[in-house]
Amino acid sequence: MSSLLKITDLHVSVEDKPILKGVSLDIRQGETHALMGPNGSGKSTLAYTLVGHPKYEVTSGSIEIDGTPLNELDPCERARLGLFLAFQYPVTIPGVKVADFLRHAVTNIRNPVRKEGEGLIPMRDFRKELKERMEQLGMDIEFARRYLNEGFSGGEKKRMEILQLAMLQPRFAILDETDSGLDSDAVRVVSEGLRKLAGPQMGVLIITHHERLLEYNIPQFTHVMLAGKIVETGDASLAHELHNQGYAAVRQRHPHEAAEEQERQKAAGPGVVVGAH
Amino acid sequence: MTTDVPVLEDEIGVGDYQYGFHDPTDKYVFQSRRGLDRAIVEQISEMKSEPKWMREFRLEALDIFFRKPMPSWGGDMSQLDFQNMFYYVKASQGQEKSWDDVPEDIRKTYDRLGIPEAEKKYLAGVKAQYESEVVYGSLQEDLSKQGVIFTDMDSALRDYPDLVREYFSTVIPSADNKFAALNSAVWSGGSFIYVPKGVKIEFPLQAYFRINTQNMGQFERTLIIVDEGASVHYVEGCTAPTYSSDSLHSAVVEILVKRGGRCRYTTIQNWSNNVYNLVTKRAKAYGDSLMEWVDGNLGSRLTMKYPAIYLMEPGARGETLSIAFAGKGQHQDAGAKMVHCAPHTSSRVISKSISKDGGRASYRGLVKATHDAHHCKSNVVCDALILDSHSRSDTYPYIEVNQDNLTIEHEASVSKIAEEQLLYLMSRGMSETEASAMIVTGFIEPLVKELPMEYAVEMNRLIELQMEGSVG
Ligand SMILES: Nc1ncnc2c1ncn2[C@@H]1O[C@H](COP(=O)(O)OP(=O)(O)O)[C@@H](O)[C@H]1O
Ligand SMILES: [Mg+2]
């Protein structure tokens, strides 16, 4: 039976400011969903909320995997249930080697009941697997010895997220602008990488502004977010249309949310640029 | 609920210190009465059948100790009761060359601490000091053939009297500070190392210090002489059992590194948190030599330790790497002193401290240059990581320079574990404890990677133990 990630009428606030205002979304293992929307519409907020960022408070609604509610679970427990986020801004952990970090992560995800201090997966098996995965993604094995994201270029960081995805093989993967800020070669590598990894065992939510990632990973569903709501859902052609024509038409079709978006921008004050595309 | 856990240990919050076990003391060969006076000092000297000059040296130091006031800075020593201590405790008859001959209780202790294993694997020589005396010693044969001396200080005084007399107390005079004076009066054990010209010792020499008796004072005295172009890496580890009342560890370490020589002195100390650890360490580095202190300070109630390097001649380099971890009820007041006594000398200090559960970590450092020490360089970097809001970190950098023609850099940073870092690691399946431990391990990694492999592993394990149960 394929698993289901079910988001129902989700309301989320950050520092008491409501950001998401009733988001519902069903993602099944094996499906690919695209989530698009202007900057500031709440896409990253949804991603962070799903993995349990403590700053993002669920005020109502629910997130469930196969009927298990996630609301009370911490990020570690959610990860062990098979949830993964490729971060828009991957975090640097100075002094922690990629290989050490990944060995811990892989051990925990594959043995969800593991307690800290208990044994790790055997070094030899792990090394072999890591090497294979890195080769597949065209990564220099030297990266395994570097400190996690320290001094990495933008492209290297994003590739590191994909490597983690490859090693952890989650049931549900959220990719938050994994293709942003990369040159076209890097976008191709990341896109191809994801295509190889995603399969019938993985439900994928791709947050993106670009087409390339979606060309390699054609979504069955495209969702458009505006002012904290999913205002439209279509198929791959909707993504194509948004990419070519921007969000003007969407705003016209949803004047209420467009007005709210305007309100928010005003409240944020000058100097904050929101709503590219 | 279990009721067989001693309540006392729980009350002082040291129940989880892994080396907290202690051995019976009824088979001991000798134990001085509590307290300190001329008679005790004379008794120690008598038992050791020392030459007259050493006995006089001790008695003079005792006078200095009584004369000097307690330091008014650093940590709180108001609970330290000198008259309640045992100053000399001898647990066995002599020093053994084979583990099998070491008395069983003591041997078991070192087995539990993993010392014989380590020796088999990667050490060039070992000394194990239990209470006041060294109970076991070994040195690889080829090294002794090359003229390397690695013995305990008491034997050295007997077997190499001229060498000891020539250098003893030339780096740290008794009058240097109150605790150096105390050590000079009642010292016992410690290591003596002489590395002849041009001899490079590939594997580390190790000493292991263990306090077992309650209210015991351990006062080892170490002297290392690295002759021209020679090199050595010396490693010491320290532990003590958990008692409800205090012990004192007050060592003196003197090192001379002659022209072109290299010496690295690594300490991994993990005292239980009722030990006052007040240690004076100083090296003199001569022309084109390199002296390095690598200092890992975990445990103890109060540690005050500022390894010093006097850069005596042009081309001398000094480096101190230190890690301090201050947990509940602990104050680590540690740092470094670099004294540039000659032109074209350089020094570097890297200090990393972690404080948690109300612990306090202070960096106290001095960079000094004499008036003719031109074209010197000094670089000091102190990073502190504070794990919760009731813990504390301070930096006290002192700079005394009478020179324009030199470069001194000092950087200090204080950080907390960022929410974003925790989230990132936890979103990869790490528990909060594991994530915090990983961040802390990464924080000290630049220093840990300088340790021999086995010690690096041990250090990381100790940090993980310190971190356990610390969140939530
Ligand atoms: N950590 C945060 N602190 C304060 N405001 C935030 C935070 N995260 C998001 N927001 C606000 O929530 C809104 C949605 O942001 P975000 O989810 O990042 O949008 P998107 O990813 O679609 O560009 C924005 O107005 C943003 O300023
Ligand atoms: Mg975003």
PDB file of N, CA, C and O in Angstrom, chain A residues 125-175:
ATOM      1  N   ASP A 125      30.254  -0.832   4.834  1.00  0.00           N
ATOM      2  CA  ASP A 125      29.034  -0.771   4.029  1.00  0.00           C
ATOM      3  C   ASP A 125      28.681   0.682   3.725  1.00  0.00           C
ATOM      4  O   ASP A 125      28.320   1.034   2.596  1.00  0.00           O
ATOM      5  N   PHE A 126      28.800   1.498   4.778  1.00  0.00           N
ATOM      6  CA  PHE A 126      28.420   2.892   4.603  1.00  0.00           C
ATOM      7  C   PHE A 126      29.307   3.584   3.569  1.00  0.00           C
ATOM      8  O   PHE A 126      28.831   4.277   2.678  1.00  0.00           O
ATOM      9  N   ARG A 127      30.619   3.372   3.701  1.00  0.00           N
ATOM     10  CA  ARG A 127      31.562   4.000   2.763  1.00  0.00           C
ATOM     11  C   ARG A 127      31.257   3.631   1.324  1.00  0.00           C
ATOM     12  O   ARG A 127      31.268   4.469   0.433  1.00  0.00           O
ATOM     13  N   LYS A 128      31.003   2.340   1.145  1.00  0.00           N
ATOM     14  CA  LYS A 128      30.752   1.828  -0.204  1.00  0.00           C
ATOM     15  C   LYS A 128      29.508   2.507  -0.796  1.00  0.00           C
ATOM     16  O   LYS A 128      29.536   3.022  -1.916  1.00  0.00           O
ATOM     17  N   GLU A 129      28.479   2.532   0.013  1.00  0.00           N
ATOM     18  CA  GLU A 129      27.225   3.114  -0.458  1.00  0.00           C
ATOM     19  C   GLU A 129      27.393   4.608  -0.761  1.00  0.00           C
ATOM     20  O   GLU A 129      26.932   5.111  -1.788  1.00  0.00           O
ATOM     21  N   LEU A 130      28.090   5.292   0.147  1.00  0.00           N
ATOM     22  CA  LEU A 130      28.284   6.734  -0.031  1.00  0.00           C
ATOM     23  C   LEU A 130      29.056   7.006  -1.318  1.00  0.00           C
ATOM     24  O   LEU A 130      28.717   7.906  -2.094  1.00  0.00           O
ATOM     25  N   LYS A 131      30.085   6.212  -1.534  1.00  0.00           N
ATOM     26  CA  LYS A 131      30.910   6.386  -2.715  1.00  0.00           C
ATOM     27  C   LYS A 131      30.080   6.216  -3.990  1.00  0.00           C
ATOM     28  O   LYS A 131      30.138   7.036  -4.906  1.00  0.00           O
ATOM     29  N   GLU A 132      29.275   5.169  -3.993  1.00  0.00           N
ATOM     30  CA  GLU A 132      28.416   4.918  -5.160  1.00  0.00           C
ATOM     31  C   GLU A 132      27.479   6.086  -5.424  1.00  0.00           C
ATOM     32  O   GLU A 132      27.359   6.568  -6.551  1.00  0.00           O
ATOM     33  N   ARG A 133      26.832   6.543  -4.369  1.00  0.00           N
ATOM     34  CA  ARG A 133      25.875   7.644  -4.510  1.00  0.00           C
ATOM     35  C   ARG A 133      26.561   8.911  -5.002  1.00  0.00           C
ATOM     36  O   ARG A 133      26.023   9.646  -5.822  1.00  0.00           O
ATOM     37  N   MET A 134      27.739   9.155  -4.489  1.00  0.00           N
ATOM     38  CA  MET A 134      28.443  10.380  -4.877  1.00  0.00           C
ATOM     39  C   MET A 134      28.856  10.304  -6.338  1.00  0.00           C
ATOM     40  O   MET A 134      28.766  11.292  -7.068  1.00  0.00           O
ATOM     41  N   GLU A 135      29.273   9.121  -6.742  1.00  0.00           N
ATOM     42  CA  GLU A 135      29.631   8.963  -8.156  1.00  0.00           C
ATOM     43  C   GLU A 135      28.423   9.198  -9.050  1.00  0.00           C
ATOM     44  O   GLU A 135      28.496   9.909 -10.053  1.00  0.00           O
ATOM     45  N   GLN A 136      27.291   8.625  -8.645  1.00  0.00           N
ATOM     46  CA  GLN A 136      26.065   8.818  -9.427  1.00  0.00           C
ATOM     47  C   GLN A 136      25.717  10.287  -9.601  1.00  0.00           C
ATOM     48  O   GLN A 136      25.186  10.692 -10.624  1.00  0.00           O
ATOM     49  N   LEU A 137      25.998  11.076  -8.554  1.00  0.00           N
ATOM     50  CA  LEU A 137      25.650  12.495  -8.614  1.00  0.00           C
ATOM     51  C   LEU A 137      26.815  13.338  -9.126  1.00  0.00           C
ATOM     52  O   LEU A 137      26.759  14.569  -9.089  1.00  0.00           O
ATOM     53  N   GLY A 138      27.844  12.675  -9.583  1.00  0.00           N
ATOM     54  CA  GLY A 138      29.002  13.391 -10.121  1.00  0.00           C
ATOM     55  C   GLY A 138      29.712  14.231  -9.075  1.00  0.00           C
ATOM     56  O   GLY A 138      30.225  15.314  -9.361  1.00  0.00           O
ATOM     57  N   MET A 139      29.734  13.733  -7.826  1.00  0.00           N
ATOM     58  CA  MET A 139      30.396  14.493  -6.756  1.00  0.00           C
ATOM     59  C   MET A 139      31.757  13.895  -6.462  1.00  0.00           C
ATOM     60  O   MET A 139      31.917  12.678  -6.450  1.00  0.00           O
ATOM     61  N   ASP A 140      32.698  14.765  -6.184  1.00  0.00           N
ATOM     62  CA  ASP A 140      34.034  14.341  -5.789  1.00  0.00           C
ATOM     63  C   ASP A 140      33.950  13.690  -4.398  1.00  0.00           C
ATOM     64  O   ASP A 140      33.358  14.263  -3.478  1.00  0.00           O
ATOM     65  N   ILE A 141      34.551  12.530  -4.249  1.00  0.00           N
ATOM     66  CA  ILE A 141      34.498  11.791  -2.984  1.00  0.00           C
ATOM     67  C   ILE A 141      35.134  12.600  -1.842  1.00  0.00           C
ATOM     68  O   ILE A 141      34.832  12.422  -0.671  1.00  0.00           O
ATOM     69  N   GLU A 142      36.000  13.541  -2.226  1.00  0.00           N
ATOM     70  CA  GLU A 142      36.634  14.441  -1.243  1.00  0.00           C
ATOM     71  C   GLU A 142      35.602  15.172  -0.377  1.00  0.00           C
ATOM     72  O   GLU A 142      35.878  15.536   0.760  1.00  0.00           O
ATOM     73  N   PHE A 143      34.426  15.397  -0.956  1.00  0.00           N
ATOM     74  CA  PHE A 143      33.389  16.125  -0.223  1.00  0.00           C
ATOM     75  C   PHE A 143      33.015  15.448   1.079  1.00  0.00           C
ATOM     76  O   PHE A 143      32.622  16.090   2.041  1.00  0.00           O
ATOM     77  N   ALA A 144      33.140  14.130   1.102  1.00  0.00           N
ATOM     78  CA  ALA A 144      32.771  13.375   2.303  1.00  0.00           C
ATOM     79  C   ALA A 144      33.637  13.779   3.483  1.00  0.00           C
ATOM     80  O   ALA A 144      33.236  13.668   4.630  1.00  0.00           O
ATOM     81  N   ARG A 145      34.822  14.263   3.195  1.00  0.00           N
ATOM     82  CA  ARG A 145      35.753  14.641   4.261  1.00  0.00           C
ATOM     83  C   ARG A 145      35.628  16.104   4.654  1.00  0.00           C
ATOM     84  O   ARG A 145      36.241  16.547   5.610  1.00  0.00           O
ATOM     85  N   ARG A 146      34.872  16.855   3.878  1.00  0.00           N
ATOM     86  CA  ARG A 146      34.753  18.286   4.204  1.00  0.00           C
ATOM     87  C   ARG A 146      33.722  18.504   5.303  1.00  0.00           C
ATOM     88  O   ARG A 146      32.943  17.630   5.634  1.00  0.00           O
ATOM     89  N   TYR A 147      33.782  19.701   5.894  1.00  0.00           N
ATOM     90  CA  TYR A 147      32.813  20.017   6.931  1.00  0.00           C
ATOM     91  C   TYR A 147      31.498  20.433   6.281  1.00  0.00           C
ATOM     92  O   TYR A 147      31.489  21.131   5.270  1.00  0.00           O
ATOM     93  N   LEU A 148      30.407  20.023   6.881  1.00  0.00           N
ATOM     94  CA  LEU A 148      29.083  20.136   6.288  1.00  0.00           C
ATOM     95  C   LEU A 148      28.736  21.574   5.867  1.00  0.00           C
ATOM     96  O   LEU A 148      28.545  22.445   6.717  1.00  0.00           O
ATOM     97  N   ASN A 149      28.700  21.759   4.574  1.00  0.00           N
ATOM     98  CA  ASN A 149      28.326  23.032   3.947  1.00  0.00           C
ATOM     99  C   ASN A 149      29.293  24.182   4.214  1.00  0.00           C
ATOM    100  O   ASN A 149      29.040  25.310   3.789  1.00  0.00           O
ATOM    101  N   GLU A 150      30.391  23.922   4.908  1.00  0.00           N
ATOM    102  CA  GLU A 150      31.311  25.016   5.219  1.00  0.00           C
ATOM    103  C   GLU A 150      32.143  25.365   3.985  1.00  0.00           C
ATOM    104  O   GLU A 150      32.843  24.510   3.444  1.00  0.00           O
ATOM    105  N   GLY A 151      32.006  26.597   3.545  1.00  0.00           N
ATOM    106  CA  GLY A 151      32.745  27.051   2.373  1.00  0.00           C
ATOM    107  C   GLY A 151      32.236  26.461   1.061  1.00  0.00           C
ATOM    108  O   GLY A 151      32.904  26.580   0.038  1.00  0.00           O
ATOM    109  N   PHE A 152      31.061  25.839   1.087  1.00  0.00           N
ATOM    110  CA  PHE A 152      30.490  25.282  -0.142  1.00  0.00           C
ATOM    111  C   PHE A 152      29.920  26.409  -0.993  1.00  0.00           C
ATOM    112  O   PHE A 152      29.351  27.368  -0.471  1.00  0.00           O
ATOM    113  N   SER A 153      30.024  26.264  -2.315  1.00  0.00           N
ATOM    114  CA  SER A 153      29.345  27.209  -3.213  1.00  0.00           C
ATOM    115  C   SER A 153      27.856  26.871  -3.179  1.00  0.00           C
ATOM    116  O   SER A 153      27.453  25.816  -2.683  1.00  0.00           O
ATOM    117  N   GLY A 154      27.050  27.780  -3.748  1.00  0.00           N
ATOM    118  CA  GLY A 154      25.609  27.554  -3.780  1.00  0.00           C
ATOM    119  C   GLY A 154      25.268  26.213  -4.410  1.00  0.00           C
ATOM    120  O   GLY A 154      24.466  25.442  -3.871  1.00  0.00           O
ATOM    121  N   GLY A 155      25.906  25.927  -5.539  1.00  0.00           N
ATOM    122  CA  GLY A 155      25.638  24.680  -6.250  1.00  0.00           C
ATOM    123  C   GLY A 155      26.050  23.463  -5.436  1.00  0.00           C
ATOM    124  O   GLY A 155      25.353  22.445  -5.413  1.00  0.00           O
ATOM    125  N   GLU A 156      27.191  23.572  -4.748  1.00  0.00           N
ATOM    126  CA  GLU A 156      27.664  22.448  -3.929  1.00  0.00           C
ATOM    127  C   GLU A 156      26.702  22.153  -2.778  1.00  0.00           C
ATOM    128  O   GLU A 156      26.451  21.001  -2.437  1.00  0.00           O
ATOM    129  N   LYS A 157      26.168  23.234  -2.209  1.00  0.00           N
ATOM    130  CA  LYS A 157      25.210  23.036  -1.110  1.00  0.00           C
ATOM    131  C   LYS A 157      23.969  22.293  -1.592  1.00  0.00           C
ATOM    132  O   LYS A 157      23.480  21.381  -0.922  1.00  0.00           O
ATOM    133  N   LYS A 158      23.472  22.696  -2.750  1.00  0.00           N
ATOM    134  CA  LYS A 158      22.247  22.077  -3.272  1.00  0.00           C
ATOM    135  C   LYS A 158      22.509  20.623  -3.638  1.00  0.00           C
ATOM    136  O   LYS A 158      21.687  19.746  -3.429  1.00  0.00           O
ATOM    137  N   ARG A 159      23.680  20.366  -4.167  1.00  0.00           N
ATOM    138  CA  ARG A 159      24.023  19.001  -4.508  1.00  0.00           C
ATOM    139  C   ARG A 159      24.134  18.140  -3.247  1.00  0.00           C
ATOM    140  O   ARG A 159      23.778  16.973  -3.239  1.00  0.00           O
ATOM    141  N   MET A 160      24.645  18.778  -2.183  1.00  0.00           N
ATOM    142  CA  MET A 160      24.741  18.067  -0.909  1.00  0.00           C
ATOM    143  C   MET A 160      23.347  17.688  -0.391  1.00  0.00           C
ATOM    144  O   MET A 160      23.161  16.621   0.184  1.00  0.00           O
ATOM    145  N   GLU A 161      22.375  18.560  -0.629  1.00  0.00           N
ATOM    146  CA  GLU A 161      21.002  18.228  -0.224  1.00  0.00           C
ATOM    147  C   GLU A 161      20.501  17.009  -0.996  1.00  0.00           C
ATOM    148  O   GLU A 161      19.850  16.128  -0.442  1.00  0.00           O
ATOM    149  N   ILE A 162      20.830  16.977  -2.280  1.00  0.00           N
ATOM    150  CA  ILE A 162      20.388  15.845  -3.111  1.00  0.00           C
ATOM    151  C   ILE A 162      21.112  14.560  -2.686  1.00  0.00           C
ATOM    152  O   ILE A 162      20.522  13.489  -2.663  1.00  0.00           O
ATOM    153  N   LEU A 163      22.375  14.699  -2.306  1.00  0.00           N
ATOM    154  CA  LEU A 163      23.103  13.521  -1.817  1.00  0.00           C
ATOM    155  C   LEU A 163      22.419  12.966  -0.553  1.00  0.00           C
ATOM    156  O   LEU A 163      22.257  11.760  -0.388  1.00  0.00           O
ATOM    157  N   GLN A 164      22.027  13.870   0.328  1.00  0.00           N
ATOM    158  CA  GLN A 164      21.340  13.433   1.550  1.00  0.00           C
ATOM    159  C   GLN A 164      20.032  12.736   1.210  1.00  0.00           C
ATOM    160  O   GLN A 164      19.679  11.710   1.794  1.00  0.00           O
ATOM    161  N   LEU A 165      19.330  13.318   0.253  1.00  0.00           N
ATOM    162  CA  LEU A 165      18.084  12.708  -0.212  1.00  0.00           C
ATOM    163  C   LEU A 165      18.353  11.288  -0.720  1.00  0.00           C
ATOM    164  O   LEU A 165      17.627  10.343  -0.407  1.00  0.00           O
ATOM    165  N   ALA A 166      19.429  11.169  -1.476  1.00  0.00           N
ATOM    166  CA  ALA A 166      19.775   9.868  -2.057  1.00  0.00           C
ATOM    167  C   ALA A 166      20.100   8.850  -0.968  1.00  0.00           C
ATOM    168  O   ALA A 166      19.718   7.687  -1.048  1.00  0.00           O
ATOM    169  N   MET A 167      20.811   9.288   0.062  1.00  0.00           N
ATOM    170  CA  MET A 167      21.221   8.365   1.118  1.00  0.00           C
ATOM    171  C   MET A 167      20.051   8.007   2.034  1.00  0.00           C
ATOM    172  O   MET A 167      19.984   6.911   2.567  1.00  0.00           O
ATOM    173  N   LEU A 168      19.153   8.955   2.258  1.00  0.00           N
ATOM    174  CA  LEU A 168      18.109   8.735   3.254  1.00  0.00           C
ATOM    175  C   LEU A 168      16.844   8.126   2.660  1.00  0.00           C
ATOM    176  O   LEU A 168      16.025   7.555   3.382  1.00  0.00           O
ATOM    177  N   GLN A 169      16.682   8.249   1.347  1.00  0.00           N
ATOM    178  CA  GLN A 169      15.528   7.666   0.652  1.00  0.00           C
ATOM    179  C   GLN A 169      14.220   7.802   1.422  1.00  0.00           C
ATOM    180  O   GLN A 169      13.626   6.803   1.849  1.00  0.00           O
ATOM    181  N   PRO A 170      13.782   9.037   1.572  1.00  0.00           N
ATOM    182  CA  PRO A 170      12.561   9.278   2.353  1.00  0.00           C
ATOM    183  C   PRO A 170      11.315   8.844   1.574  1.00  0.00           C
ATOM    184  O   PRO A 170      11.373   8.690   0.363  1.00  0.00           O
ATOM    185  N   ARG A 171      10.225   8.697   2.299  1.00  0.00           N
ATOM    186  CA  ARG A 171       8.956   8.420   1.634  1.00  0.00           C
ATOM    187  C   ARG A 171       8.399   9.698   1.012  1.00  0.00           C
ATOM    188  O   ARG A 171       7.742   9.657  -0.014  1.00  0.00           O
ATOM    189  N   PHE A 172       8.674  10.816   1.687  1.00  0.00           N
ATOM    190  CA  PHE A 172       8.199  12.095   1.170  1.00  0.00           C
ATOM    191  C   PHE A 172       9.331  13.116   1.187  1.00  0.00           C
ATOM    192  O   PHE A 172       9.935  13.358   2.229  1.00  0.00           O
ATOM    193  N   ALA A 173       9.592  13.669   0.010  1.00  0.00           N
ATOM    194  CA  ALA A 173      10.671  14.655  -0.109  1.00  0.00           C
ATOM    195  C   ALA A 173      10.094  15.991  -0.544  1.00  0.00           C
ATOM    196  O   ALA A 173       9.275  16.055  -1.469  1.00  0.00           O
ATOM    197  N   ILE A 174      10.508  17.045   0.159  1.00  0.00           N
ATOM    198  CA  ILE A 174      10.118  18.402  -0.221  1.00  0.00           C
ATOM    199  C   ILE A 174      11.393  19.099  -0.673  1.00  0.00           C
ATOM    200  O   ILE A 174      12.390  19.094   0.051  1.00  0.00           O
ATOM    201  N   LEU A 175      11.361  19.665  -1.852  1.00  0.00           N
ATOM    202  CA  LEU A 175      12.544  20.373  -2.345  1.00  0.00           C
ATOM    203  C   LEU A 175      12.217  21.851  -2.456  1.00  0.00           C
ATOM    204  O   LEU A 175      11.385  22.238  -3.279  1.00  0.00           O
TER     205      LEU A 175
END
